[in-house]
Coordinates of C-alpha atoms and ligand atoms in Angstrom, one line a residue:
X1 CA -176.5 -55.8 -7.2
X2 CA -174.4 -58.2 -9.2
X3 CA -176.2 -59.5 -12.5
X4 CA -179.4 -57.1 -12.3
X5 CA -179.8 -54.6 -15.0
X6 CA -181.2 -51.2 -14.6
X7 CA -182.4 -48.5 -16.2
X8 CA -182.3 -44.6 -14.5
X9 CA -184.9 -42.4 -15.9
X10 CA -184.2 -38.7 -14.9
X11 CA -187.1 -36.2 -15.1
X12 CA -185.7 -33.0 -16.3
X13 CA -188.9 -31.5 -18.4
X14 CA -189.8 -28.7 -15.6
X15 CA -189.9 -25.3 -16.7
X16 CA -187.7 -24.0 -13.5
X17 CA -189.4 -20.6 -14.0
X18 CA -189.4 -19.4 -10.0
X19 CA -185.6 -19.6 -10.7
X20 CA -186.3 -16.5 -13.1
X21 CA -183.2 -17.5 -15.5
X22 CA -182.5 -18.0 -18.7
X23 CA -180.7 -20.9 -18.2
X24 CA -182.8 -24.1 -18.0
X25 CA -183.2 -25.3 -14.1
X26 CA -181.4 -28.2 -14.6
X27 CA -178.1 -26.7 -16.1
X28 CA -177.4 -24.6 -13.2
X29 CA -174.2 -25.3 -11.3
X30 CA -173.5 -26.8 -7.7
X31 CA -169.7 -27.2 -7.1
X32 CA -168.9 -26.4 -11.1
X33 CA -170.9 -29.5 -12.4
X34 CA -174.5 -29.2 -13.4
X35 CA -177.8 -30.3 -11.4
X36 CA -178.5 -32.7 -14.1
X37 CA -174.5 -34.1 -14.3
X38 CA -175.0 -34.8 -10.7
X39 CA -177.8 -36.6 -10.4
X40 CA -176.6 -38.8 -13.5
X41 CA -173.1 -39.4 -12.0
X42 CA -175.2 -40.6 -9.5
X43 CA -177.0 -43.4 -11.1
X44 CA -176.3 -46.8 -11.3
X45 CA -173.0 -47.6 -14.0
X46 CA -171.3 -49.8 -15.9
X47 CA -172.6 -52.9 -17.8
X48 CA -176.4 -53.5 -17.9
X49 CA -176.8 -49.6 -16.9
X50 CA -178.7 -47.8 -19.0
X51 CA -180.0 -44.0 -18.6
X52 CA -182.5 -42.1 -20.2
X53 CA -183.2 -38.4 -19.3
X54 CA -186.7 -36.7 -20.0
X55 CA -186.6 -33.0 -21.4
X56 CA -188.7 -29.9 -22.2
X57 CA -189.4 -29.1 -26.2
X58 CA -187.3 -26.8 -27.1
X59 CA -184.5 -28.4 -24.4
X60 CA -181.5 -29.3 -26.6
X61 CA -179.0 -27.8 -24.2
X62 CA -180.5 -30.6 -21.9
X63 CA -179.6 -33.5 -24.1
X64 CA -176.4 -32.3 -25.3
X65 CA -175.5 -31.4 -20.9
X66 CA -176.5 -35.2 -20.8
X67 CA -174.6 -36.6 -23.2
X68 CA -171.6 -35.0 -22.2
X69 CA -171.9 -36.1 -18.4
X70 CA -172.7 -39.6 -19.2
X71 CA -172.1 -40.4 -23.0
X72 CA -174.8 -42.8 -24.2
X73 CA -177.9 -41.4 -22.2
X74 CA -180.5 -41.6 -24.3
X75 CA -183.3 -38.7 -24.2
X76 CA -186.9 -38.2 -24.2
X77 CA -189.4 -34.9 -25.1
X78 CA -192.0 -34.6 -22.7
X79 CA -194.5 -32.7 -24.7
X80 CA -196.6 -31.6 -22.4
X81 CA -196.4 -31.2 -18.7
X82 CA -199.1 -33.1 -17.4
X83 CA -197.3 -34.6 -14.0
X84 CA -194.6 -36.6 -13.2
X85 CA -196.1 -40.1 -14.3
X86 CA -196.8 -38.5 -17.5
X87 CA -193.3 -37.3 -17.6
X88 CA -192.1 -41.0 -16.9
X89 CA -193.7 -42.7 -19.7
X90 CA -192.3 -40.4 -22.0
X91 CA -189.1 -43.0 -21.7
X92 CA -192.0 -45.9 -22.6
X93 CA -189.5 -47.3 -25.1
X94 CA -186.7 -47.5 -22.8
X95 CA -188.6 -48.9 -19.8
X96 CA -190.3 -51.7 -22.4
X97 CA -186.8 -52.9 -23.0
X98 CA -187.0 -54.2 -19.3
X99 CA -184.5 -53.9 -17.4
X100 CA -184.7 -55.7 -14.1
X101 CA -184.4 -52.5 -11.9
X102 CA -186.1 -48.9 -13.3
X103 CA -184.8 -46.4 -11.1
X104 CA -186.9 -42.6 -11.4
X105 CA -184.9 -39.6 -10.4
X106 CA -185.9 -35.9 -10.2
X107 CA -183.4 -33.8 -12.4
X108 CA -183.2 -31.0 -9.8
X109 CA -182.1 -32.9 -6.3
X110 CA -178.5 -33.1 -7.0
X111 CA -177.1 -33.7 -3.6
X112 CA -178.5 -37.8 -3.9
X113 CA -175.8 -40.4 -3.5
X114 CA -175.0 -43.4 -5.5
X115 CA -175.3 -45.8 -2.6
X116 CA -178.8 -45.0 -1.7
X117 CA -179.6 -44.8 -5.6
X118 CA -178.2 -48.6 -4.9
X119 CA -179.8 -49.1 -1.4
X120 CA -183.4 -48.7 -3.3
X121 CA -182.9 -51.5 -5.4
X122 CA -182.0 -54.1 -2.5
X123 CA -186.5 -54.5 -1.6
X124 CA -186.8 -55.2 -5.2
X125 CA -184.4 -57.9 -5.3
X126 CA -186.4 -59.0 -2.3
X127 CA -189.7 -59.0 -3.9
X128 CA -191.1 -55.7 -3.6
X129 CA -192.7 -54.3 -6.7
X130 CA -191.7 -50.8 -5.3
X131 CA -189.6 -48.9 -3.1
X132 CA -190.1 -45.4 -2.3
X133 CA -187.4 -42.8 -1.1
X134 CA -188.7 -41.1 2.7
X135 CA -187.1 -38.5 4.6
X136 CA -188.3 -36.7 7.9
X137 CA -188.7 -33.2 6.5
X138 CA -188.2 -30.7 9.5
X139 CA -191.1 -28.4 6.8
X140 CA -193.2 -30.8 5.6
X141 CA -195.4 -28.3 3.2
X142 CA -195.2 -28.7 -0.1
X143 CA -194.1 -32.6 0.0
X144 CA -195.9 -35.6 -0.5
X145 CA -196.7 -37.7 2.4
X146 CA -196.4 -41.0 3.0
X147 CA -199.1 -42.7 4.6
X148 CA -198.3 -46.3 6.3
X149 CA -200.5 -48.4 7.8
X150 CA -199.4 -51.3 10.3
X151 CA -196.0 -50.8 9.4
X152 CA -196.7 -51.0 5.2
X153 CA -196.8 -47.7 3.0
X154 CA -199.8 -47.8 1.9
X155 CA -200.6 -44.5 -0.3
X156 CA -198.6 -41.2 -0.9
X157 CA -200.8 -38.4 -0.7
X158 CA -199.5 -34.7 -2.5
X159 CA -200.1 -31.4 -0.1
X160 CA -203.1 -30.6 -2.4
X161 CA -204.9 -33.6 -1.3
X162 CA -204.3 -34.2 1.8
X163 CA -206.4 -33.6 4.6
X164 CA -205.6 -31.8 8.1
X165 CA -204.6 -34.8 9.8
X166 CA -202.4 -36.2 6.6
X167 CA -200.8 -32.8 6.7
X168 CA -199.0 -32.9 10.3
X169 CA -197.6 -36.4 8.9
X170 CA -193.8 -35.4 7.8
X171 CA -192.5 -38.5 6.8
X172 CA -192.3 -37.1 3.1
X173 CA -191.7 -38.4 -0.5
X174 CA -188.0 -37.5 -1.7
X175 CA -189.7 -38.0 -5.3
X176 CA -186.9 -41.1 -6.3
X177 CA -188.7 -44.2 -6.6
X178 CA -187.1 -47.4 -7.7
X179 CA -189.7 -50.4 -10.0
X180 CA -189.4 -54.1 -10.2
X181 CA -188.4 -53.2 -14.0
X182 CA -190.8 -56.1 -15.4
X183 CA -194.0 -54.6 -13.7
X184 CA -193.3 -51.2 -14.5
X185 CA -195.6 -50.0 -17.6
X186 CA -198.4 -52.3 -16.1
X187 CA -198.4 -50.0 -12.7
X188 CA -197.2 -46.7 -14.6
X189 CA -200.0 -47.2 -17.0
X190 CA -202.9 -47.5 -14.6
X191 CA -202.0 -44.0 -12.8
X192 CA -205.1 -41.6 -13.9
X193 CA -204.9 -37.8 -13.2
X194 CA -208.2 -37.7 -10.7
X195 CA -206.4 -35.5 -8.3
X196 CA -207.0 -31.7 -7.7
X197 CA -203.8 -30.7 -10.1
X198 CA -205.2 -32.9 -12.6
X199 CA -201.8 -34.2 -13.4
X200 CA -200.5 -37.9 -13.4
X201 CA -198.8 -38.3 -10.0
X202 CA -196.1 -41.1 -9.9
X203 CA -196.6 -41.3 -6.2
X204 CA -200.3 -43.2 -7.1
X205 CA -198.0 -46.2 -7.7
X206 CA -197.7 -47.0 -4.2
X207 CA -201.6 -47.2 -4.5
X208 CA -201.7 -49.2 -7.4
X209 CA -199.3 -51.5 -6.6
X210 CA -201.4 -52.3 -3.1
X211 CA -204.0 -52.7 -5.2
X212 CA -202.6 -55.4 -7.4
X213 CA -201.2 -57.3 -3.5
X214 CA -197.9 -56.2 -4.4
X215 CA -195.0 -54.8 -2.0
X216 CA -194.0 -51.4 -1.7
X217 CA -191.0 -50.6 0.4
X218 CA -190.0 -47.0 1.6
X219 CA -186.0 -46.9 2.3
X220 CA -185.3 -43.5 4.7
X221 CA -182.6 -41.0 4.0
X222 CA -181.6 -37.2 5.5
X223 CA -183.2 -34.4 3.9
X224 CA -180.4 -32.8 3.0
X225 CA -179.7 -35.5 0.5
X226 CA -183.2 -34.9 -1.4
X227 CA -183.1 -31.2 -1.6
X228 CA -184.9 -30.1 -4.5
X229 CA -184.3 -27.0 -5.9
X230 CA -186.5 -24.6 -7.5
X231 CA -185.3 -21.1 -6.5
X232 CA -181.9 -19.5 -6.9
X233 CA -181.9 -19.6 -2.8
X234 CA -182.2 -23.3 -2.8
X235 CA -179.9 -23.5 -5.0
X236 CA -177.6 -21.4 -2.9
X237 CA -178.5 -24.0 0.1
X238 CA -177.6 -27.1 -2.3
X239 CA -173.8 -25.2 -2.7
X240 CA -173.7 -25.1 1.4
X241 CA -174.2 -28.4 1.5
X242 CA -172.2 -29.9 -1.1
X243 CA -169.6 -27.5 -0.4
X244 CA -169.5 -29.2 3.2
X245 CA -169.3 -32.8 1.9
X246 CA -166.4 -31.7 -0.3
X247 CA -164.3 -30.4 2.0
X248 CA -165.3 -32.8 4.4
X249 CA -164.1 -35.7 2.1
X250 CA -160.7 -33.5 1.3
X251 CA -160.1 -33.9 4.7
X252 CA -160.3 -37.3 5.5
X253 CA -158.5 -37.3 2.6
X254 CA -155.7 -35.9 4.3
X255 CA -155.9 -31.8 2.7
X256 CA -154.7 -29.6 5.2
X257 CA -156.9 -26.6 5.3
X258 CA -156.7 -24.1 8.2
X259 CA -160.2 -22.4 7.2
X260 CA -162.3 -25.0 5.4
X261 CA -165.4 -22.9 4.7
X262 CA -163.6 -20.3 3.1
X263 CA -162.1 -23.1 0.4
X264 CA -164.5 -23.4 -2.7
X265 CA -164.0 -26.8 -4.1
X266 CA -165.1 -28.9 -7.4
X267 CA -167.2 -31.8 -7.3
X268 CA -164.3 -33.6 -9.4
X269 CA -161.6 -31.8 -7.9
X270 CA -158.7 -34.2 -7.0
X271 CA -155.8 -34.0 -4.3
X272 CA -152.3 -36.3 -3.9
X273 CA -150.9 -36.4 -0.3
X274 CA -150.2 -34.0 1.6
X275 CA -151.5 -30.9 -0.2
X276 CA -151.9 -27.8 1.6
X277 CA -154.9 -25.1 0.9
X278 CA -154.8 -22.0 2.7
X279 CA -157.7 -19.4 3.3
X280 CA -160.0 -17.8 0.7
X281 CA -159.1 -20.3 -2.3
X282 CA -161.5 -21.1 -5.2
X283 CA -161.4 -24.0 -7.6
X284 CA -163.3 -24.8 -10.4
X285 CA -164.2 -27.9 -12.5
X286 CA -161.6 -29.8 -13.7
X287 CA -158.9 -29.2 -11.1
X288 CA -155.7 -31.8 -10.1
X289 CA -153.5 -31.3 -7.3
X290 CA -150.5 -33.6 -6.5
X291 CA -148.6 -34.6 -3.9
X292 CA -147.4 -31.6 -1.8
X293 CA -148.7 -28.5 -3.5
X294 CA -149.5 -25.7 -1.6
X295 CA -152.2 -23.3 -2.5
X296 CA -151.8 -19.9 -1.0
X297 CA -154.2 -17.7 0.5
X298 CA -156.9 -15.9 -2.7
X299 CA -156.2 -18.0 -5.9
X300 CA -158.2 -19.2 -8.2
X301 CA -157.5 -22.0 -10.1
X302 CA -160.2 -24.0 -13.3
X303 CA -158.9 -26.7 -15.2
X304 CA -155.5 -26.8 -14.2
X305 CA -153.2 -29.5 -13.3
X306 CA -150.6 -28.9 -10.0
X307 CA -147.6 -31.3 -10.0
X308 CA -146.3 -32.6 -7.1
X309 CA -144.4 -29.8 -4.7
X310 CA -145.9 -27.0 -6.9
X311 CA -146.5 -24.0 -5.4
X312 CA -149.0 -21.9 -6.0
X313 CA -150.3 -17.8 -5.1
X314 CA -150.7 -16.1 -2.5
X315 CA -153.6 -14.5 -5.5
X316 CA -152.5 -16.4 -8.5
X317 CA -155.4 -16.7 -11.0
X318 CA -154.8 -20.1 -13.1
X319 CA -156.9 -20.3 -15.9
X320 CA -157.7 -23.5 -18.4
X321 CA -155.3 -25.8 -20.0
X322 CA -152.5 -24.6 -17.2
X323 CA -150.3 -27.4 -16.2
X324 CA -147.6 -27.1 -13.8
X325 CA -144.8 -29.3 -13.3
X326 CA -142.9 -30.8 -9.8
X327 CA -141.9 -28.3 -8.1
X328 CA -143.2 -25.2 -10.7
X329 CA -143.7 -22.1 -8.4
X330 CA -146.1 -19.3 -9.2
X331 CA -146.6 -16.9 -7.2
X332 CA -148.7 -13.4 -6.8
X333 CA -150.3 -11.4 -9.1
X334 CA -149.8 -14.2 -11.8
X335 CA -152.6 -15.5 -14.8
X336 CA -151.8 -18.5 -16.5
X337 CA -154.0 -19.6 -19.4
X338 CA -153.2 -22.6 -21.9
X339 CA -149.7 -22.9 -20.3
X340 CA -147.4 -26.0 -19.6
X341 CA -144.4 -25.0 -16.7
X342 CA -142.4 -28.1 -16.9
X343 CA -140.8 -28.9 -13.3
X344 CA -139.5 -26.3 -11.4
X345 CA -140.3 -23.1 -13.6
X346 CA -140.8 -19.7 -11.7
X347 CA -142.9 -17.3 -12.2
X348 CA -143.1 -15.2 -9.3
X349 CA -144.6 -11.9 -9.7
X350 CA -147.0 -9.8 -11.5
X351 CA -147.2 -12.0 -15.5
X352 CA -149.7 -13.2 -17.6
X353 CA -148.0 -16.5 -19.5
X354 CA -151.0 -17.6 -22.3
X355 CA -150.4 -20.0 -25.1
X356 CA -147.3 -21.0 -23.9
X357 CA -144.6 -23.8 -23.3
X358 CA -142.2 -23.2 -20.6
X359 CA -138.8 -25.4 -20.6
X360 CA -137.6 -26.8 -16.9
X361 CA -136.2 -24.7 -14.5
X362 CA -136.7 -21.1 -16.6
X363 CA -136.7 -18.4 -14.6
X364 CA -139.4 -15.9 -15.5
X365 CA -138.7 -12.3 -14.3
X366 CA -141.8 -10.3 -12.4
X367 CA -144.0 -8.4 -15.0
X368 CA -143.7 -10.6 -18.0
X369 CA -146.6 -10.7 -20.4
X370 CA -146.2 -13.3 -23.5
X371 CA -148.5 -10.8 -25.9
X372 CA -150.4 -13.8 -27.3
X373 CA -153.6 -12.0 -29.1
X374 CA -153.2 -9.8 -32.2
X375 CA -157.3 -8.9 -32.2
X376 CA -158.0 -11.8 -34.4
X377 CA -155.6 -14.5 -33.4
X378 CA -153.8 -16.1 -30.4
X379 CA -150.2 -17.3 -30.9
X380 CA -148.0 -19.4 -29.0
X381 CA -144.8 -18.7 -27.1
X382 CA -142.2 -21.2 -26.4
X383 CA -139.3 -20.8 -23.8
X384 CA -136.6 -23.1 -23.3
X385 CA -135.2 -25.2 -20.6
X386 CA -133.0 -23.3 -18.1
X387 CA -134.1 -19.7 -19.8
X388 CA -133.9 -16.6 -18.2
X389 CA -136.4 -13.9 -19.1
X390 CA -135.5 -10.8 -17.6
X391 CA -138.1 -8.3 -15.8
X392 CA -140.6 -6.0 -17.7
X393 CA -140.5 -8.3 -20.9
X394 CA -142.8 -8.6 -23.4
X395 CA -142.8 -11.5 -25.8
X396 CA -145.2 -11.2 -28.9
X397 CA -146.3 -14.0 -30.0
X398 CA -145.6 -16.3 -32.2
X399 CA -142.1 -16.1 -31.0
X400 CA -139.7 -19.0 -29.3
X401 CA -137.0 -18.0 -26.7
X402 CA -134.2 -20.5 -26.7
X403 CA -132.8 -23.5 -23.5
X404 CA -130.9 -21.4 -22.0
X405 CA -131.2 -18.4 -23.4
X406 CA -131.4 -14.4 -21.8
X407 CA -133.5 -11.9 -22.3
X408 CA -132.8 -8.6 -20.8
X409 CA -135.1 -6.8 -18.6
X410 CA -137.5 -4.3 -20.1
X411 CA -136.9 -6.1 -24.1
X412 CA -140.3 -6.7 -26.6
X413 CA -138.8 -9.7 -28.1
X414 CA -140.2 -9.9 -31.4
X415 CA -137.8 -12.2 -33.2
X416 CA -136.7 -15.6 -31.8
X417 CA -134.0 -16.4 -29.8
X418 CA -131.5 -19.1 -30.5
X419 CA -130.3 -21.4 -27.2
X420 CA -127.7 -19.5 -24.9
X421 CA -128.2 -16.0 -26.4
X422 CA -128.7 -12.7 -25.1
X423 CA -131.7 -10.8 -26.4
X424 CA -132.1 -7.1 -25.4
X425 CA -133.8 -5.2 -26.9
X426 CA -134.0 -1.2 -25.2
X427 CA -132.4 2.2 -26.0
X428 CA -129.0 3.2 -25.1
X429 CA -128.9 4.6 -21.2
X430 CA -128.0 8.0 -20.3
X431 CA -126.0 9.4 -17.6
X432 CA -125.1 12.9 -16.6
X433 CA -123.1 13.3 -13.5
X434 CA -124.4 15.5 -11.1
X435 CA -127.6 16.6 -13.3
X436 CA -130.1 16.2 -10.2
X437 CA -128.2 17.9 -7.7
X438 CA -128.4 21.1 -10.2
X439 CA -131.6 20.4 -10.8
X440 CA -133.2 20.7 -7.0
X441 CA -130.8 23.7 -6.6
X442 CA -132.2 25.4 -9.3
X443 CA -135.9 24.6 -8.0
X444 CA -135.2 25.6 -4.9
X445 CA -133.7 29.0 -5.9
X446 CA -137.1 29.5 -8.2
X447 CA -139.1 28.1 -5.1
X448 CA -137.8 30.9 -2.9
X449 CA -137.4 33.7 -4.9
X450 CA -141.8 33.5 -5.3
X451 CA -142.2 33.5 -1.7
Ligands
LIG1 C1 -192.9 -34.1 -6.3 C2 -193.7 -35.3 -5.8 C3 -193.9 -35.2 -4.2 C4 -192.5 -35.1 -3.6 C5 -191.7 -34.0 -4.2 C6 -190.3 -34.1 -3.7 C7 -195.3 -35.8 -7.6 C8 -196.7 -35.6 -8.1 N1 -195.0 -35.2 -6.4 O1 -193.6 -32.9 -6.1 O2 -194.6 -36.3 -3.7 O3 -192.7 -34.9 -2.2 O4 -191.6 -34.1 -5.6 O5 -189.5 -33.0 -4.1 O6 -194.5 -36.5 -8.2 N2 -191.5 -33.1 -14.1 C9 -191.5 -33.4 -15.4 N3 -192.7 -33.3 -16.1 C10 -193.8 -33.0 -15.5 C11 -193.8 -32.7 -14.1 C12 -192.6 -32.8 -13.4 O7 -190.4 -33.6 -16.0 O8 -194.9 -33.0 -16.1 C13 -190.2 -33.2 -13.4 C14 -189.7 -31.8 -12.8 O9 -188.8 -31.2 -13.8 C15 -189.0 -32.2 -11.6 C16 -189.7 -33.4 -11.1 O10 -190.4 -33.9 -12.2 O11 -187.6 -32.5 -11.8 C17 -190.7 -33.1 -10.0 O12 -191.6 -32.2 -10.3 P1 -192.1 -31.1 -9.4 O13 -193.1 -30.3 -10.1 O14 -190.9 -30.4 -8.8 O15 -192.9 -31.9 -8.3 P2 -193.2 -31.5 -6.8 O16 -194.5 -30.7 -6.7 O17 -192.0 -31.0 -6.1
LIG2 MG1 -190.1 -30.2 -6.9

């Protein structure tokens, strides 16, 4: 599509109300990234790209969900619903710019891909005027039809229209149509609302452009890839299936995964060579793994990075802003939150590490808790290179633990702790020889003496 500009409309103004959420339709999640992030990610980029999203009053969360997926989107208030043409001319001052290509895109079908977002503009480099997006829906109620007449689409007729005979036709409309960009507000503009719904249909352009002895082209594509999704269930079906490209694409990539539909991936997650993910593991958005980490079986990571040889779990909960160095190792029963473990730090059992630096190659004993929040405040701790913290520690923030420093097990370091030192901070043990022995005798003797 080299030289030909375009510009990506996405209609996001629906109400989503049979999702019965708070949360507008478009902002729910599929594999940690929005319904609206995915289907811009999915439009055309770079130089001459443009994109414009159309929103519900009152939609603000929209625009600013927009912005952050694709920074320069421009946005659009859709007053009032009155149909998805309607919706489209919202954008009117983008589309009279004129780019050469004016792709339309449904805010709520988040599984379609770039490439056949770029296969629909081919028939308008061709000529065409229009090309419509088909799939064979195995349910065709609900859909628009496409009706084709010696081999040329002809109309698109909506359910409420149609008669008996267009009904059983189930080559459907996916909704995504792509405009020769120059003809667009002439054909948009002529679209009336004479339908039973009363609202302007964007599939009467395939009318209107036969009308004017223009071409419209339909390009075919699976169903599964125009899913639309107006209930939490089909939203729940959109996972499935994204969940299955992703972990399709991790291995080809090369993951090794002995139960791939028990992993939970990201739609940006990224993996080095060789990584290995066992059973039962979720990650969020915002997730790196490099070369030759292992996950182990229940852990959950979000917006963490992995280095290469990490190791990480079996249930090791790693929370945002953790990064862990070559060859870090954490291991069960272990939170990590706003951490960096430079290369080879251990954590192995049973801690919570939160606002915190960790020096290479410290050795973090099982239950240590940096005590980072004093009810109004978090505070950082900072461990050196090469430090030993022994088990049962607590270190209350803001406090800094020296290179090579030790702390003994059981201490609440309060005060710092210069390089090489020992820290220990406990009372004085006591021993008395003997003491249990007289103890249970004396029990016993009770015990007996009762019965
Ligand atoms: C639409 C198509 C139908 C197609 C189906 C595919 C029309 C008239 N019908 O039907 O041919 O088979 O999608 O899923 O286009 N929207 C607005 N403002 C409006 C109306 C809709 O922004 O005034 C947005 C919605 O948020 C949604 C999209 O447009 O993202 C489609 O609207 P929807 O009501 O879901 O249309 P369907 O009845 O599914
Ligand atoms: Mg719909």
């Amino acid at each position: 599509m080299t030289g030909r500009t375009s510009l990506t409309i996405v209609l996001a103004a629906g109400e989503g109300t049979r999702m019965r959420s708070s949360t507008p339709k478009v902002l729910h999640p599929v594999a940690g990234q929005s319904l609206l992030a995915h289907v811009l990610r999915a439009a055309p980029d770079g130089p001459g790209a443009a994109l414009a999203v159309v929103i519900g009053p009152d939609h603000q969360a929209v625009a600013d969900e927009a912005r952050r997926a694709r920074p320069g989107t421009s946005t659009f208030v859709q007053r009032e619903r009155l149909g998805t043409a309607h919706a489209v001319l919202a954008a009117r001052e983008a589309i009279a710019r004129g780019a050469d290509d004016l792709l339309v895109v449904f805010g709520d079908t988040p599984l379609i891909s770039a490439a056949t977002l770029q296969r629909m503009r081919a028939p308008l480099q061709d000529g065409a005027a229009l090309t419509v997006l088909g799939f064979r829906a195995a349910n065709p109620t609900g859909y628009g039809r496409l009706l084709v007449e010696g081999g040329r689409l002809v109309a698109i007729r909506e359910q409420a229209d149609a008669s008996a005979e267009e009904r059983k036709i189930t080559l459907c409309n996916a909704g995504v149509m792509a405009f020769d960009g120059h003809r667009a507000l002439q054909i948009l503009e002529k679209i009336g609302h004479a339908n039973s719904k009363g609202e302007y249909y964007l599939p009467d352009a395939v009318a209107i452009v036969r009308d004017m002895g223009l071409q419209a082209a339909v390009i075919e594509t699976s169903e599964d890839e125009v899913r639309g999704i107006n209930t939490k269930s089909q939203l729940a079906e959109a996972e499935a299936v994204m969940q299955a490209r992703l972990r399709q694409a991790a291995l080809d990539a090369g993951v090794t995964m002995i139960a791939p539909d028990t992993v939970y991936l990201a739609a940006d997650t990224t993996f080095g060579a060789n990584v290995t993910i066992e059973p039962f593991v979720v990650i969020g958005p915002g997730v790196s793994i490099a070369d030759g980490a292992v996950i182990h079986a229940f852990s959950h990571i979000v917006q963490a990075s992995i280095g290469r040889n990490a190791s990480v779990g079996p249930y090791a909960r790693l929370r945002p802003g953790t990064a862990l160095g070559e060859g870090a190792r954490i291991g069960n029963f272990v939170e990590t939150k706003a951490a960096v473990l430079e290369a080879g730090v251990k954590v192995n059992h049973l801690s919570y590490i939160g606002d915190s630096h960790i020096g290479a190659g410290a050795n973090i004993g099982a239950g240590t808790i940096t005590c980072n929040y004093d009810g109004f405040n978090k505070h950082k701790t900072s461990i050196g290179a090469g430090a030993f913290v022994g088990s049962n520690t607590s270190l209350v923030a803001p406090v800094k633990i020296g290179s090579g420093a030790y702390v003994g097990s059981g201490s609440v370091v309060t005060r710092d702790v210069p390089d090489d030192a020992l820290a220990l901070e406990r009372s004085t043990q006591t021993t008395r020889a003997g003491w249990a022995a007289r103890y249970r005798d004396m029990k016993m003797r009770d015990k007996s003496a009762k019965t």
